[in-house]
């Protein structure tokens, strides 16, 4: 990695201050708000905000607005390595850094407690739906089987919710982003990622129809149990296709068609499942190819739901690289 001389000097100047180095060390471990950093570092909000502004201007940290909050994290651009290299030279036993880590652990515990309380309030409805379909363990096993065990570069999980897909696929990706429209669910996801020790995944507030992400950005995009909440699932799939790299894959997991109207009335389901043919059309419209569709049945009965996995790939790949035998299961 190389940087223009002025960029390098600007990054070094911005990092060359005691508090800002401590901030960089903290952001290397977690996404944090100004409020979090104020509590950890024991400094005023205006002062912390000023330090973050300088670090952001130097390209060392990124800021991500989320409702009334703004989350900060080490930048994804090449200057990130400067921040990590500089903080790696610091003595981990330094009293200030030790206190910072202890206070960060306390902040994480507080975040986790808030997330648990929120999730507990929603747990009854979630458990009711889970009882209607095949077990989550079976769905997750099918996801892993469909994707195979080969590592890939980048994952985007749309409607990430609790961040479970980010956890499940963590052994396979180099980096991951989860996007959700609910700040409460993002708090749950952050707490879960912290608990699991997953540092190469982050979550962001975003609109599934208008993602704040560039074209051709991700190796795999997942949409897990999200489309049935949407007015326009086809548009969401088209936006997912936009951010897929050539040859990248799209995995959709949702319910097959059913007649459980109470899910629409009680749990805000806009669609009562999806058939294979409409899903194929939506996937092929933006230029993807459907590889397979896998139905996971919970058994017979009018109140049993079938979960379907649809796996597709971006057609922009050399024919010689296309695996043989791509058929819809």
Short mmCIF file of C-alpha atoms in Angstrom, two decimals:
data_model
loop_
_atom_site.label_atom_id
_atom_site.label_comp_id
_atom_site.label_asym_id
_atom_site.label_seq_id
_atom_site.Cartn_x
_atom_site.Cartn_y
_atom_site.Cartn_z
CA UNK A 1 0.00 0.00 0.00
CA UNK A 2 1.22 3.48 -0.87
CA UNK A 3 -0.26 6.91 -0.20
CA UNK A 4 0.39 10.36 -1.65
CA UNK A 5 2.92 12.22 0.50
CA UNK A 6 0.44 14.93 1.58
CA UNK A 7 -2.12 12.28 2.59
CA UNK A 8 0.47 10.41 4.61
CA UNK A 9 1.68 13.55 6.39
CA UNK A 10 -1.90 14.62 7.14
CA UNK A 11 -2.71 11.22 8.62
CA UNK A 12 0.41 11.25 10.79
CA UNK A 13 -0.31 14.78 12.03
CA UNK A 14 -3.89 13.88 12.91
CA UNK A 15 -2.83 10.74 14.78
CA UNK A 16 0.09 12.41 16.54
CA UNK A 17 -1.78 13.47 19.67
CA UNK A 18 -2.34 11.49 22.87
CA UNK A 19 -6.15 11.47 22.97
CA UNK A 20 -6.45 10.83 19.24
CA UNK A 21 -4.14 7.83 19.48
CA UNK A 22 -6.28 6.48 22.30
CA UNK A 23 -9.39 7.01 20.16
CA UNK A 24 -7.80 5.11 17.28
CA UNK A 25 -6.93 2.23 19.58
CA UNK A 26 -10.53 2.08 20.82
CA UNK A 27 -12.04 2.28 17.33
CA UNK A 28 -9.83 -0.57 16.22
CA UNK A 29 -11.81 -2.71 18.66
CA UNK A 30 -15.36 -1.39 18.31
CA UNK A 31 -17.75 1.03 16.64
CA UNK A 32 -18.41 3.85 19.09
CA UNK A 33 -20.39 7.06 19.38
CA UNK A 34 -19.24 10.39 20.80
CA UNK A 35 -21.22 9.53 23.95
CA UNK A 36 -19.36 6.22 24.28
CA UNK A 37 -15.97 7.86 23.82
CA UNK A 38 -16.85 10.61 26.27
CA UNK A 39 -17.67 8.00 28.91
CA UNK A 40 -14.51 6.01 28.23
CA UNK A 41 -12.02 8.86 27.97
CA UNK A 42 -13.59 11.15 30.59
CA UNK A 43 -13.44 14.20 28.33
CA UNK A 44 -16.10 16.65 27.20
CA UNK A 45 -18.30 15.97 24.19
CA UNK A 46 -17.09 19.03 22.24
CA UNK A 47 -13.48 17.99 22.72
CA UNK A 48 -14.12 14.40 21.60
CA UNK A 49 -16.10 15.67 18.61
CA UNK A 50 -13.19 17.92 17.63
CA UNK A 51 -10.72 15.03 17.79
CA UNK A 52 -13.02 12.84 15.68
CA UNK A 53 -13.45 15.60 13.12
CA UNK A 54 -9.69 15.85 12.67
CA UNK A 55 -9.31 12.08 12.39
CA UNK A 56 -12.12 11.89 9.84
CA UNK A 57 -10.68 14.72 7.76
CA UNK A 58 -7.38 12.83 7.67
CA UNK A 59 -9.13 9.71 6.41
CA UNK A 60 -8.36 7.67 9.53
CA UNK A 61 -11.94 7.15 10.71
CA UNK A 62 -15.34 6.90 9.03
CA UNK A 63 -18.56 8.34 10.43
CA UNK A 64 -21.94 6.65 9.91
CA UNK A 65 -25.11 8.52 10.94
CA UNK A 66 -27.77 6.29 12.46
CA UNK A 67 -30.90 8.12 13.53
CA UNK A 68 -29.92 10.62 16.23
CA UNK A 69 -26.52 8.94 16.66
CA UNK A 70 -23.31 8.88 14.66
CA UNK A 71 -21.08 5.82 14.89
CA UNK A 72 -17.33 5.99 14.29
CA UNK A 73 -15.00 3.24 13.14
CA UNK A 74 -11.54 2.98 11.64
CA UNK A 75 -11.70 3.92 7.99
CA UNK A 76 -11.98 1.27 5.30
CA UNK A 77 -9.60 3.19 3.04
CA UNK A 78 -5.82 2.54 2.86
CA UNK A 79 -5.12 4.99 5.70
CA UNK A 80 -6.62 2.39 8.06
CA UNK A 81 -3.30 0.54 8.12
CA UNK A 82 -1.56 3.69 9.36
CA UNK A 83 -3.87 3.84 12.37
CA UNK A 84 -3.37 0.17 13.17
CA UNK A 85 0.38 0.33 12.72
CA UNK A 86 0.70 3.36 15.00
CA UNK A 87 -1.45 1.90 17.77
CA UNK A 88 0.39 -1.43 17.54
CA UNK A 89 3.57 0.30 18.68
CA UNK A 90 1.90 1.47 21.89
CA UNK A 91 2.65 -0.53 25.04
CA UNK A 92 -0.53 -2.53 25.79
CA UNK A 93 0.32 -2.26 29.50
CA UNK A 94 0.28 1.54 29.44
CA UNK A 95 -2.00 2.68 32.30
CA UNK A 96 -4.09 4.96 30.09
CA UNK A 97 -4.70 2.25 27.48
CA UNK A 98 -5.45 -0.31 30.18
CA UNK A 99 -8.09 1.99 31.71
CA UNK A 100 -9.53 2.66 28.26
CA UNK A 101 -9.95 -1.07 27.60
CA UNK A 102 -11.61 -1.57 31.00
CA UNK A 103 -14.06 1.27 30.36
CA UNK A 104 -14.71 0.01 26.83
CA UNK A 105 -15.60 -3.40 28.27
CA UNK A 106 -18.08 -1.70 30.61
CA UNK A 107 -19.66 0.25 27.72
CA UNK A 108 -20.00 -2.99 25.76
CA UNK A 109 -21.73 -4.64 28.73
CA UNK A 110 -24.18 -1.75 28.92
CA UNK A 111 -24.89 -2.04 25.18
CA UNK A 112 -25.46 -5.78 25.56
CA UNK A 113 -27.89 -5.23 28.46
CA UNK A 114 -29.95 -2.78 26.39
CA UNK A 115 -29.99 -5.19 23.46
CA UNK A 116 -31.11 -8.09 25.65
CA UNK A 117 -33.98 -6.03 27.08
CA UNK A 118 -35.17 -5.03 23.61
CA UNK A 119 -34.93 -8.58 22.29
CA UNK A 120 -36.75 -9.99 25.31
CA UNK A 121 -39.72 -7.74 24.55
CA UNK A 122 -39.92 -9.16 21.00
CA UNK A 123 -39.05 -12.76 21.82
CA UNK A 124 -42.62 -14.06 22.18
CA UNK A 125 -43.60 -13.11 18.62
CA UNK A 126 -40.34 -14.50 17.23
CA UNK A 127 -40.82 -17.80 19.05
CA UNK A 128 -44.34 -18.16 17.65
CA UNK A 129 -43.08 -17.85 14.09
CA UNK A 130 -40.13 -20.18 14.70
CA UNK A 131 -42.52 -22.88 15.89
CA UNK A 132 -44.25 -22.85 12.51
CA UNK A 133 -41.27 -23.82 10.38
CA UNK A 134 -38.24 -26.08 10.27
CA UNK A 135 -35.67 -25.40 12.97
CA UNK A 136 -33.23 -22.51 12.66
CA UNK A 137 -30.39 -25.03 12.94
CA UNK A 138 -31.69 -26.85 9.86
CA UNK A 139 -32.00 -23.60 7.91
CA UNK A 140 -28.48 -22.56 8.86
CA UNK A 141 -27.08 -25.95 7.92
CA UNK A 142 -28.78 -25.66 4.53
CA UNK A 143 -27.30 -22.17 4.05
CA UNK A 144 -23.78 -23.40 4.77
CA UNK A 145 -24.27 -26.40 2.49
CA UNK A 146 -25.58 -24.24 -0.36
CA UNK A 147 -22.68 -21.80 -0.12
CA UNK A 148 -19.98 -24.45 0.28
CA UNK A 149 -16.95 -24.14 2.49
CA UNK A 150 -14.76 -21.94 0.30
CA UNK A 151 -13.73 -18.56 1.72
CA UNK A 152 -14.75 -15.39 -0.08
CA UNK A 153 -13.82 -11.74 0.25
CA UNK A 154 -16.91 -9.79 1.27
CA UNK A 155 -20.46 -10.25 2.55
CA UNK A 156 -23.40 -7.85 2.60
CA UNK A 157 -26.35 -8.95 4.74
CA UNK A 158 -29.52 -6.97 3.99
CA UNK A 159 -32.02 -6.62 6.82
CA UNK A 160 -29.38 -8.00 9.14
CA UNK A 161 -31.64 -7.93 12.22
CA UNK A 162 -29.78 -9.57 15.10
CA UNK A 163 -26.69 -10.06 12.91
CA UNK A 164 -27.06 -13.85 12.97
CA UNK A 165 -26.02 -14.28 9.32
CA UNK A 166 -22.89 -12.23 10.00
CA UNK A 167 -22.09 -14.62 12.87
CA UNK A 168 -22.93 -17.78 10.94
CA UNK A 169 -20.73 -16.93 7.95
CA UNK A 170 -17.89 -15.28 9.91
CA UNK A 171 -15.45 -18.17 9.25
CA UNK A 172 -15.88 -17.69 5.50
CA UNK A 173 -15.53 -13.96 4.77
CA UNK A 174 -12.73 -11.42 5.05
CA UNK A 175 -15.07 -8.50 5.73
CA UNK A 176 -18.80 -8.02 6.12
CA UNK A 177 -21.44 -5.31 6.39
CA UNK A 178 -24.94 -5.75 7.76
CA UNK A 179 -27.62 -3.18 6.82
CA UNK A 180 -30.91 -2.68 8.64
CA UNK A 181 -33.56 0.02 8.87
CA UNK A 182 -34.06 -0.43 12.64
CA UNK A 183 -31.68 1.25 15.05
CA UNK A 184 -32.93 -1.07 17.81
CA UNK A 185 -32.02 -4.15 15.80
CA UNK A 186 -28.63 -2.67 14.96
CA UNK A 187 -27.97 -2.34 18.69
CA UNK A 188 -28.80 -6.03 19.08
CA UNK A 189 -26.52 -6.94 16.17
CA UNK A 190 -23.61 -4.90 17.53
CA UNK A 191 -23.94 -6.53 20.92
CA UNK A 192 -24.04 -9.99 19.35
CA UNK A 193 -20.97 -9.32 17.20
CA UNK A 194 -19.09 -8.01 20.23
CA UNK A 195 -20.08 -11.07 22.24
CA UNK A 196 -18.91 -13.37 19.44
CA UNK A 197 -15.62 -11.49 19.07
CA UNK A 198 -16.22 -10.75 15.38
CA UNK A 199 -14.16 -7.67 14.51
CA UNK A 200 -14.25 -7.84 10.70
CA UNK A 201 -18.01 -7.21 10.45
CA UNK A 202 -19.88 -3.96 10.93
CA UNK A 203 -23.53 -2.91 10.77
CA UNK A 204 -25.07 0.18 9.22
CA UNK A 205 -28.42 1.96 9.12
CA UNK A 206 -29.66 1.88 5.55
CA UNK A 207 -32.52 1.66 3.08
CA UNK A 208 -32.68 -1.72 1.37
CA UNK A 209 -34.03 0.00 -1.76
CA UNK A 210 -31.26 2.59 -1.88
CA UNK A 211 -28.09 1.20 -0.35
CA UNK A 212 -25.32 3.68 0.58
CA UNK A 213 -22.82 1.39 -1.14
CA UNK A 214 -21.07 1.47 -4.52
CA UNK A 215 -21.80 -0.84 -7.41
CA UNK A 216 -19.87 -4.14 -7.66
CA UNK A 217 -18.83 -4.11 -3.99
CA UNK A 218 -19.54 -7.58 -2.55
CA UNK A 219 -18.82 -11.23 -3.28
CA UNK A 220 -22.01 -12.43 -1.56
CA UNK A 221 -25.27 -10.66 -0.71
CA UNK A 222 -27.75 -12.34 1.64
CA UNK A 223 -31.41 -11.45 2.23
CA UNK A 224 -32.58 -13.65 5.08
CA UNK A 225 -36.27 -13.58 6.08
CA UNK A 226 -36.68 -9.97 4.97
CA UNK A 227 -38.57 -9.88 1.66
CA UNK A 228 -41.93 -10.79 3.20
CA UNK A 229 -41.87 -7.48 5.09
CA UNK A 230 -41.42 -5.39 1.93
CA UNK A 231 -43.89 -3.72 -0.41
CA UNK A 232 -41.53 -4.17 -3.35
CA UNK A 233 -39.34 -7.29 -3.05
CA UNK A 234 -38.34 -7.13 -6.71
CA UNK A 235 -36.82 -3.70 -6.22
CA UNK A 236 -34.83 -4.94 -3.21
CA UNK A 237 -33.43 -7.82 -5.26
CA UNK A 238 -32.46 -5.43 -8.06
CA UNK A 239 -30.59 -3.24 -5.57
CA UNK A 240 -28.84 -6.31 -4.17
CA UNK A 241 -27.79 -7.25 -7.71
CA UNK A 242 -26.36 -3.74 -8.21
CA UNK A 243 -23.81 -4.16 -5.43
CA UNK A 244 -22.78 -7.69 -6.45
CA UNK A 245 -19.37 -8.11 -8.05
CA UNK A 246 -19.11 -9.94 -11.40
CA UNK A 247 -19.51 -13.61 -10.57
CA UNK A 248 -20.78 -12.77 -7.08
CA UNK A 249 -23.62 -14.68 -5.45
CA UNK A 250 -27.03 -13.75 -4.05
CA UNK A 251 -28.71 -15.89 -1.39
CA UNK A 252 -32.38 -15.26 -0.55
CA UNK A 253 -34.04 -17.11 2.33
CA UNK A 254 -37.78 -16.69 2.87
CA UNK A 255 -41.09 -18.48 3.15
CA UNK A 256 -42.79 -20.39 0.38
CA UNK A 257 -46.41 -19.35 -0.33
CA UNK A 258 -48.75 -19.91 2.63
CA UNK A 259 -52.16 -18.80 3.90
CA UNK A 260 -51.40 -17.71 7.46
CA UNK A 261 -53.16 -14.34 7.37
CA UNK A 262 -52.51 -13.72 11.08
CA UNK A 263 -48.82 -13.11 10.23
CA UNK A 264 -49.89 -10.22 8.02
CA UNK A 265 -52.22 -8.79 10.63
CA UNK A 266 -50.12 -9.37 13.74
CA UNK A 267 -46.50 -9.37 12.57
CA UNK A 268 -46.60 -6.92 9.63
CA UNK A 269 -45.84 -9.51 6.95
CA UNK A 270 -46.63 -7.79 3.66
CA UNK A 271 -46.27 -10.95 1.56
CA UNK A 272 -47.42 -14.44 2.46
CA UNK A 273 -44.42 -16.20 0.96
CA UNK A 274 -42.94 -16.44 -2.52
CA UNK A 275 -43.25 -18.98 -5.30
CA UNK A 276 -40.32 -20.30 -7.32
CA UNK A 277 -41.37 -18.72 -10.61
CA UNK A 278 -41.89 -15.13 -9.39
CA UNK A 279 -38.59 -15.33 -7.53
CA UNK A 280 -36.83 -16.60 -10.65
CA UNK A 281 -38.18 -13.67 -12.64
CA UNK A 282 -37.11 -11.13 -10.04
CA UNK A 283 -33.62 -12.65 -9.87
CA UNK A 284 -33.15 -12.81 -13.63
CA UNK A 285 -34.49 -9.30 -14.34
CA UNK A 286 -31.29 -7.49 -13.17
CA UNK A 287 -29.03 -10.01 -14.94
CA UNK A 288 -28.54 -12.72 -12.35
CA UNK A 289 -28.90 -16.46 -12.96
CA UNK A 290 -30.78 -18.71 -10.55
CA UNK A 291 -28.64 -21.70 -9.60
CA UNK A 292 -30.93 -23.57 -7.25
CA UNK A 293 -34.00 -23.38 -5.05
CA UNK A 294 -34.15 -25.56 -1.95
CA UNK A 295 -37.38 -26.13 -0.03
CA UNK A 296 -37.16 -26.98 3.68
CA UNK A 297 -40.53 -28.30 4.81
CA UNK A 298 -41.65 -28.41 8.43
CA UNK A 299 -44.09 -31.22 7.62
CA UNK A 300 -47.72 -31.36 6.64
CA UNK A 301 -50.41 -29.21 8.13
CA UNK A 302 -52.25 -25.96 7.36
CA UNK A 303 -50.13 -23.99 9.85
CA UNK A 304 -46.70 -25.25 8.86
CA UNK A 305 -44.39 -23.00 6.87
CA UNK A 306 -41.88 -24.07 4.24
CA UNK A 307 -38.61 -22.14 4.13
CA UNK A 308 -36.98 -21.77 0.70
CA UNK A 309 -33.39 -20.91 -0.17
CA UNK A 310 -32.74 -19.36 -3.58
CA UNK A 311 -29.09 -19.16 -4.67
CA UNK A 312 -28.11 -17.12 -7.73
CA UNK A 313 -24.97 -15.70 -9.32
CA UNK A 314 -24.00 -12.64 -11.33
CA UNK A 315 -23.69 -13.62 -15.00
CA UNK A 316 -20.75 -11.31 -15.63
CA UNK A 317 -18.16 -14.05 -15.65
CA UNK A 318 -16.19 -15.85 -18.34
CA UNK A 319 -18.00 -18.90 -19.66
CA UNK A 320 -14.89 -20.96 -18.99
CA UNK A 321 -15.21 -20.10 -15.29
CA UNK A 322 -18.85 -21.10 -15.01
CA UNK A 323 -19.32 -24.32 -13.04
CA UNK A 324 -21.12 -27.09 -14.83
CA UNK A 325 -24.53 -28.42 -13.89
CA UNK A 326 -26.15 -25.23 -12.64
CA UNK A 327 -29.78 -26.34 -12.40
CA UNK A 328 -32.66 -25.37 -10.20
CA UNK A 329 -33.15 -28.03 -7.57
#
